[in-house]
XYZ file of C-alpha atoms in Angstrom:
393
model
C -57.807 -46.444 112.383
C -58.280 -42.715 112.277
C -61.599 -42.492 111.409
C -62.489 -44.712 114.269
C -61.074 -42.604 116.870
C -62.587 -39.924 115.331
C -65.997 -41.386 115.277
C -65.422 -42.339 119.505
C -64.232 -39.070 120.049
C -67.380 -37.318 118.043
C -69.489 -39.592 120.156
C -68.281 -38.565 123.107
C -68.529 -34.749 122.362
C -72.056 -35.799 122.270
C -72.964 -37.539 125.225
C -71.491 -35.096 127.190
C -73.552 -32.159 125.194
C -76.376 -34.543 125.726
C -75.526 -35.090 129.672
C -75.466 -31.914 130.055
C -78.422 -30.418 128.644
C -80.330 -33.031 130.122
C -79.191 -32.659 134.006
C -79.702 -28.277 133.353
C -83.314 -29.627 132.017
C -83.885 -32.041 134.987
C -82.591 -29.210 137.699
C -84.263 -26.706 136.222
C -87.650 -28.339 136.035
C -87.454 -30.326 139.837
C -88.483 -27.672 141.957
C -87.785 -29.921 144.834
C -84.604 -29.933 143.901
C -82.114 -33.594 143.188
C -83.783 -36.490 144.835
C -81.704 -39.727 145.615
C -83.801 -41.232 142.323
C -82.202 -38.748 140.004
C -78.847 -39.097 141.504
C -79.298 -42.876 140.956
C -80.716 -42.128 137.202
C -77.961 -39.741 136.554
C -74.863 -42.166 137.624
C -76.236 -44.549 135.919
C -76.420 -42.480 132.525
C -72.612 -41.140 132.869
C -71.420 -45.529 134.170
C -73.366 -46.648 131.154
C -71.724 -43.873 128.719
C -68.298 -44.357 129.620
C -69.054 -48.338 129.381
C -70.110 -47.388 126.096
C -67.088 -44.899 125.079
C -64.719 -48.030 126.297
C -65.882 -50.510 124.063
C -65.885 -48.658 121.240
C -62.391 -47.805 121.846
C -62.056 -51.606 122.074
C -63.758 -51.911 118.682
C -61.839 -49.871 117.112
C -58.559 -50.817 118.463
C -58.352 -54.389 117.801
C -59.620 -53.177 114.564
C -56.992 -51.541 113.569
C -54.444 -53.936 115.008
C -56.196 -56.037 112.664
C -55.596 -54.410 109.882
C -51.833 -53.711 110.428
C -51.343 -57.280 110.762
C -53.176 -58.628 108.479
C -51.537 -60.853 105.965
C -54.321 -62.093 104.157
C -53.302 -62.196 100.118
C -49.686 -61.630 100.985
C -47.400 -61.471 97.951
C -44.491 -63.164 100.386
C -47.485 -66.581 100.655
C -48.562 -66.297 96.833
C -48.159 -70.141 95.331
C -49.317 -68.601 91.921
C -47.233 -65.457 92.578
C -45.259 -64.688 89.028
C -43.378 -61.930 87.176
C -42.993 -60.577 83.715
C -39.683 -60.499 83.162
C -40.168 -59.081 79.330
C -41.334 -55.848 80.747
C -38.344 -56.266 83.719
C -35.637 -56.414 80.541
C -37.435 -53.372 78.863
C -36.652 -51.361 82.113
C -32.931 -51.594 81.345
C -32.844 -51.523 77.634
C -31.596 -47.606 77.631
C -28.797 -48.759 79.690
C -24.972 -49.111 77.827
C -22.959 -49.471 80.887
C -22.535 -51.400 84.246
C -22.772 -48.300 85.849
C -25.886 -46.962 83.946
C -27.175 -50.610 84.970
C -26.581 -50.072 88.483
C -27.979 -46.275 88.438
C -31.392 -47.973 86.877
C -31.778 -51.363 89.595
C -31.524 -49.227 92.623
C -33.312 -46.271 91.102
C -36.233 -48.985 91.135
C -35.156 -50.601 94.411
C -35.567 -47.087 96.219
C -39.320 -48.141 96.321
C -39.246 -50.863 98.832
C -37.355 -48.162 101.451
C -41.010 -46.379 101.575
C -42.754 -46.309 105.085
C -45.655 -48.967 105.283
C -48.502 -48.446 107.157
C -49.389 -52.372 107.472
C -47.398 -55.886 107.183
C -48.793 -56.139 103.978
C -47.359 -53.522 102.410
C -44.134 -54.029 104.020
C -44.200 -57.877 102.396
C -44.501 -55.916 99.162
C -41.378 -54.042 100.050
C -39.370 -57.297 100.491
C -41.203 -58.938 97.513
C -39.945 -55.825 95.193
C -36.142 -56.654 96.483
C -36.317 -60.579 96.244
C -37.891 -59.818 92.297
C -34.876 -57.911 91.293
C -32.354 -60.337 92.659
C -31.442 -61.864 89.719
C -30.275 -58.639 88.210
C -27.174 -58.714 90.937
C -25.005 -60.889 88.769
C -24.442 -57.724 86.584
C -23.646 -55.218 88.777
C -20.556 -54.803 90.857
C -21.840 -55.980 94.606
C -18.666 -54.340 96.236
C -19.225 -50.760 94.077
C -22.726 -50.517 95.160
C -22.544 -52.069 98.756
C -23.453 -49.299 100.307
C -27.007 -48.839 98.496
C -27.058 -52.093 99.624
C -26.683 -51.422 102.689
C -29.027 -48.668 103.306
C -31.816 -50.455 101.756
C -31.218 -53.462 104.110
C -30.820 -50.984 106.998
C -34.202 -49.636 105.620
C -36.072 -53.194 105.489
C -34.972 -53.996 109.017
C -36.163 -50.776 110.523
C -39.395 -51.287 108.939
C -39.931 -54.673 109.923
C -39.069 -53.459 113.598
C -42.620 -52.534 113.734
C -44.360 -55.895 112.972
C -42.141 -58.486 114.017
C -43.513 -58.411 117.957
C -47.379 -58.547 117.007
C -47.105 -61.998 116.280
C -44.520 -64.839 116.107
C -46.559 -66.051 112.593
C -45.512 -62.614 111.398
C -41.936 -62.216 113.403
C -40.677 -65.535 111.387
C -42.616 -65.059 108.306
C -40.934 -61.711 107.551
C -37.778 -62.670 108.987
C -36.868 -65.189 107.146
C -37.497 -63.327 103.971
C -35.246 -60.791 104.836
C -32.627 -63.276 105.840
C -32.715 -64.564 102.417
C -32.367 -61.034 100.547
C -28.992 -60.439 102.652
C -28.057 -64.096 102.603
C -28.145 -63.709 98.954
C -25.812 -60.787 98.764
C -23.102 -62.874 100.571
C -23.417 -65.315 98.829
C -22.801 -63.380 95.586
C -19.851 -62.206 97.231
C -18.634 -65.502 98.590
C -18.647 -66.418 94.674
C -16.937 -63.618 93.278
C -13.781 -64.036 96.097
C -13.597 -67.411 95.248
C -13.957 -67.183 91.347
C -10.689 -64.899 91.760
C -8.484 -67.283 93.449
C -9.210 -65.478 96.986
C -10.496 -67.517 99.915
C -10.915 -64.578 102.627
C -14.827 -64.506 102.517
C -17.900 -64.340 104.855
C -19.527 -68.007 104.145
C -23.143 -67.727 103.347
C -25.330 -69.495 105.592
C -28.559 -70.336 103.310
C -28.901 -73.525 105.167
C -29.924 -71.547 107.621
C -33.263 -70.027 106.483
C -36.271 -71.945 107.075
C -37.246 -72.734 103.606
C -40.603 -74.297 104.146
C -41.605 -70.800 104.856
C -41.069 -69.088 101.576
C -44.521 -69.383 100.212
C -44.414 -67.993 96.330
C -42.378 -69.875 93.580
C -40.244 -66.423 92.793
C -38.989 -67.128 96.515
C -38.488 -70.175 96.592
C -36.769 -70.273 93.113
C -33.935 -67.506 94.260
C -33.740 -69.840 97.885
C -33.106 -72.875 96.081
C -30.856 -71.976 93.439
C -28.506 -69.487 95.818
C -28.375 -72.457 98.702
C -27.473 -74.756 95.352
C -24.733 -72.605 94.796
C -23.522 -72.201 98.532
C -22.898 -75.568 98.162
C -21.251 -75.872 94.570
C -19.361 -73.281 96.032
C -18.102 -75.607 98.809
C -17.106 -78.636 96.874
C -15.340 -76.465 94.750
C -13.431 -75.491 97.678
C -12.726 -79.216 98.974
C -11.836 -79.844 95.301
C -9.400 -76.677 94.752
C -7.232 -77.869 97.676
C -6.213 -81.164 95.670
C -6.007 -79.778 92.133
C -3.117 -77.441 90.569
C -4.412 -73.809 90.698
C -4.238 -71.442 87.527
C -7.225 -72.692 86.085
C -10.855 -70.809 85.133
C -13.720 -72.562 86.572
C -15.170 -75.264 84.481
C -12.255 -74.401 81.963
C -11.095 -77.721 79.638
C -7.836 -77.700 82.092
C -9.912 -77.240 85.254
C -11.998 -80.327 84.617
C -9.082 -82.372 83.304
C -7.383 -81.297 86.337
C -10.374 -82.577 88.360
C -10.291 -85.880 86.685
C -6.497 -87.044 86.860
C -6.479 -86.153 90.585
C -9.060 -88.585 91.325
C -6.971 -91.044 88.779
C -3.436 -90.420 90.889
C -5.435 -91.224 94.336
C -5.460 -87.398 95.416
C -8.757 -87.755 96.909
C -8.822 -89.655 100.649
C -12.247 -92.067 100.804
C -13.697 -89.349 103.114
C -12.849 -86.217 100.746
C -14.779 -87.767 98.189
C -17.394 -88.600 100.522
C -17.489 -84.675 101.229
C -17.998 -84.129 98.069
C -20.467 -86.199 96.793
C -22.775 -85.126 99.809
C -22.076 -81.673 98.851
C -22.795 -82.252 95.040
C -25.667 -84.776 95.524
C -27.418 -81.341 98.295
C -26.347 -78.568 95.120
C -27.917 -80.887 92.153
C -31.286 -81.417 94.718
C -31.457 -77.970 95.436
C -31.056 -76.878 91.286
C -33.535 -79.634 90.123
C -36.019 -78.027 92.659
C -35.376 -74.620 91.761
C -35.786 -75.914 87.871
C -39.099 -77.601 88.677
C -40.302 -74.035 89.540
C -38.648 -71.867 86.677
C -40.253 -73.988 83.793
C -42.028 -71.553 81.946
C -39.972 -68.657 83.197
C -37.236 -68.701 79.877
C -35.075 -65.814 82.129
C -34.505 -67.907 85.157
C -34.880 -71.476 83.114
C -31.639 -70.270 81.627
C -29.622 -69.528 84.924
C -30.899 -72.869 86.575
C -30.439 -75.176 83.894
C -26.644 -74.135 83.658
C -25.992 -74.714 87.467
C -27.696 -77.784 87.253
C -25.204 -79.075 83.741
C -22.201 -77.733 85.922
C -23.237 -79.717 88.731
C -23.570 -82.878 87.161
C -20.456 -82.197 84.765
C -18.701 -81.584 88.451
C -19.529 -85.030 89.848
C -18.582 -87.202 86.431
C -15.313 -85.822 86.255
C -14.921 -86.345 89.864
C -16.036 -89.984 89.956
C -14.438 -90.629 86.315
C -18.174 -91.203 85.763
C -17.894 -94.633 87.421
C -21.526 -95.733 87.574
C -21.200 -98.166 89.805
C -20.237 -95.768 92.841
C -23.166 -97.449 94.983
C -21.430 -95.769 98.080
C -22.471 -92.330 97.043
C -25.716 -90.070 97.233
C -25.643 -89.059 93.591
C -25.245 -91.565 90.946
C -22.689 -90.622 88.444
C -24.700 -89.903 84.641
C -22.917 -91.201 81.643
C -21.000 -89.032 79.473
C -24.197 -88.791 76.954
C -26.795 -87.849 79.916
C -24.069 -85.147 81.121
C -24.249 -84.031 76.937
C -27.656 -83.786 77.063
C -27.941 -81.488 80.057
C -25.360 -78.719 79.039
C -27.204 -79.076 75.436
C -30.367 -78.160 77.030
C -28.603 -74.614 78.657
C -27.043 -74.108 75.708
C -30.276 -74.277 73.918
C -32.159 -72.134 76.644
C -29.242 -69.488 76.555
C -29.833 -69.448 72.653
C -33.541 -68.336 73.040
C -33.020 -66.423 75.634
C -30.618 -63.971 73.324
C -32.922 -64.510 70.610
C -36.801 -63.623 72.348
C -34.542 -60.789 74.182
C -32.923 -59.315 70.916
C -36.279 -59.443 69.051
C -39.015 -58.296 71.584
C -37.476 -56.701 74.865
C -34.532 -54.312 73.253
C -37.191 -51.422 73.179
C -36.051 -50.690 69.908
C -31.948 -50.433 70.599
C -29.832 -52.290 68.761
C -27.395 -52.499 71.446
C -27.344 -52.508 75.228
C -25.496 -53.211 78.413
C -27.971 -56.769 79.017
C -27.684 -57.615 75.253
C -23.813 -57.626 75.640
C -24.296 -59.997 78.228
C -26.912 -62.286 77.463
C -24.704 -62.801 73.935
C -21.181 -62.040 75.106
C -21.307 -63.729 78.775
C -23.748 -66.363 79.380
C -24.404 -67.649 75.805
C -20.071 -68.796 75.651
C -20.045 -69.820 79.042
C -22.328 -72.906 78.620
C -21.040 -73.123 74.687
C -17.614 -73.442 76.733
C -18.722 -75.990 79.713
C -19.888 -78.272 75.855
C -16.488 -77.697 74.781
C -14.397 -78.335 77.555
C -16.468 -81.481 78.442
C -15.494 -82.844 74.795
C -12.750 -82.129 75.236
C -12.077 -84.449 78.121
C -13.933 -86.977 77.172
C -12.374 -87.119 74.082
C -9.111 -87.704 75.736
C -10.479 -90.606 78.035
């Protein structure tokens, strides 16, 4: 864009060097002095040289709109757009604490606050944040809110500068930045309710237009946060007709699940709420696990919502099969089995590949603690609870 301007204004410089040289020569030779012929000649010189000075500013000014907007390539519109989450893990493996955790995530993060120069660079920006979303489940989201803040405040002020050159451009980048903070309340919607406290914003996920979200990475974090705005909705419908004092997904939370459905707690229409909520959850996980196969990190994560999901409606609907009335047919007890066995089995290699290649050579870290102290028992307890209750049946 510079050099184009530069290149007018050196052509300018001269034509008017030129201009003048050549109406001293044409004086200077006419001893008859300016005849209405070299007035005419002259004018038309200086009309055609500023014609000629305008359209190259033209030129090079829908050039370089050009190339701010261009999107061609974009990371945000990549279908075969994929990450290497071994060399992600290594980034962390010197890290022994949450807080050293934290220090490390938005040390990298600090990248996508950079000034771009073009859309394209500032869909890399929002690429780099969406990427390291799945590293928020082990950091405190309240403690470092306000990094969090100042990196949205960062995106937004960025994307202030692209979104009114087009309306292609204006939704394409909006809606990925209504994800990333979408996301965050979400994660905080979860964490209020996992501690018995209902006062939260609700996320609004529902609300993004996911057709948009071009590359699987996306579209994976869309679909398995909307999946769990609306687990974490049923859960709500389903908390108001249980006794409290339970731990999600606990052997006395899904007992608790199953006799009030047994003792008539649930009205025809509650259970109708739920099942619509369920049935849009389990969609929005078996999409997201369509487009994590492959991906052994995120497999792990999906595959788990998915088993809770499913574990959720059977004890709900007593795993009555014959529930033709409802959106999601209830699995038997062994298809339910063979779901959490799968996340327990992609937990296990996920601990084990992680251990053996990505531990840079520690022998303990914050992630290793818990990939083998957090997610590994929580699906080994979602088997054992669900035994457990249908051993009592």
């Amino acid at each position: 864009m510079k050099k184009g301007y530069l290149v007018t204004l050196a052509l300018c410089v001269v034509m008017a060097i030129t201009s003048f040289a050549s109406a001293t020569i044409l004086i200077a030779t006419d001893t008859d002095g300016f005849v209405r012929g070299d007035l005419l000649t002259i004018s038309s010189f200086i009309i055609d040289l500023v014609a000629f000075i305008v359209s190259l500013y033209v030129f090079f000014s829908i050039d370089a709109v050009n190339e701010v907007t261009s999107m061609e390539g974009n990371v945000l519109e990549d279908a075969d757009y994929s990450l290497a989450y071994a060399s992600e893990t290594r980034a962390f493996a010197q890290c022994r604490t949450q807080d050293e955790f934290a220090e490390v995530l938005f040390g990298k993060l600090e990248a996508a606050k950079r000034k771009t120069k073009s859309c394209i660079d500032y869909a890399d920006n929002l690429q780099l944040v969406i990427d390291k979303i799945i590293w928020f489940a082990y950091i405190d989201v309240q403690k470092c809110q306000t990094q969090w803040d100042s990196l949205c405040e960062a995106l937004d002020a960025e994307r202030q500068k692209y979104v009114k050159l087009s309306s292609q451009l204006r939704y394409l980048l909006g809606e990925n930045m209504k994800l990333i903070r979408q996301v965050n309340i979400c994660q905080e919607a979860l964490k209020a309710a996992s501690e018995g406290n209902a006062d939260y914003t609700r996320p609004a996920l529902d609300d993004i237009r996911g057709g948009m979200l071009g590359n699987p990475i996306t579209r994976i974090v869309y679909y398995d946060y909307l999946g769990l705005q609306y687990m974490l909705y049923a859960q709500a419908i389903i908390n108001e007709h249980i006794e409290g004092g339970h731990r999600d997904f606990s052997e006395g939370y899904l007992l608790a699940i199953r006799e009030a459905n047994r003792a008539g707690a649930y009205a025809p229409e509650v259970l109708v709420d739920i099942d619509v909520l369920v049935s849009k959850a389990i969609g929005c996980f078996e999409a997201a696990n369509d487009l994590s196969r492959g991906n052994m990190l995120w497999e792990s994560y999906i595959s788990f919502n998915l088993a809770r999901m499913y574990v959720l409606h059977h004890c709900v609907f007593c795993g009555d099969r014959g529930a033709t009335n409802y959106q999601t047919e209830a699995l038997s007890a062994g298809e339910v089995m063979g779901l959490i066995d799968a996340t327990v089995e992609a937990r296990q290699k996920l601990l084990a590949l992680y251990r053996c290649t990505m531990m840079d050579g520690q022998k303990e870290n914050y992630l290793l603690e818990k990939f083998r102290d957090l997610e590994l028992p929580l699906a080994l307890e979602l088997k054992g609870s669900f035994e457990a209750i249908e051993a009592s049946c």
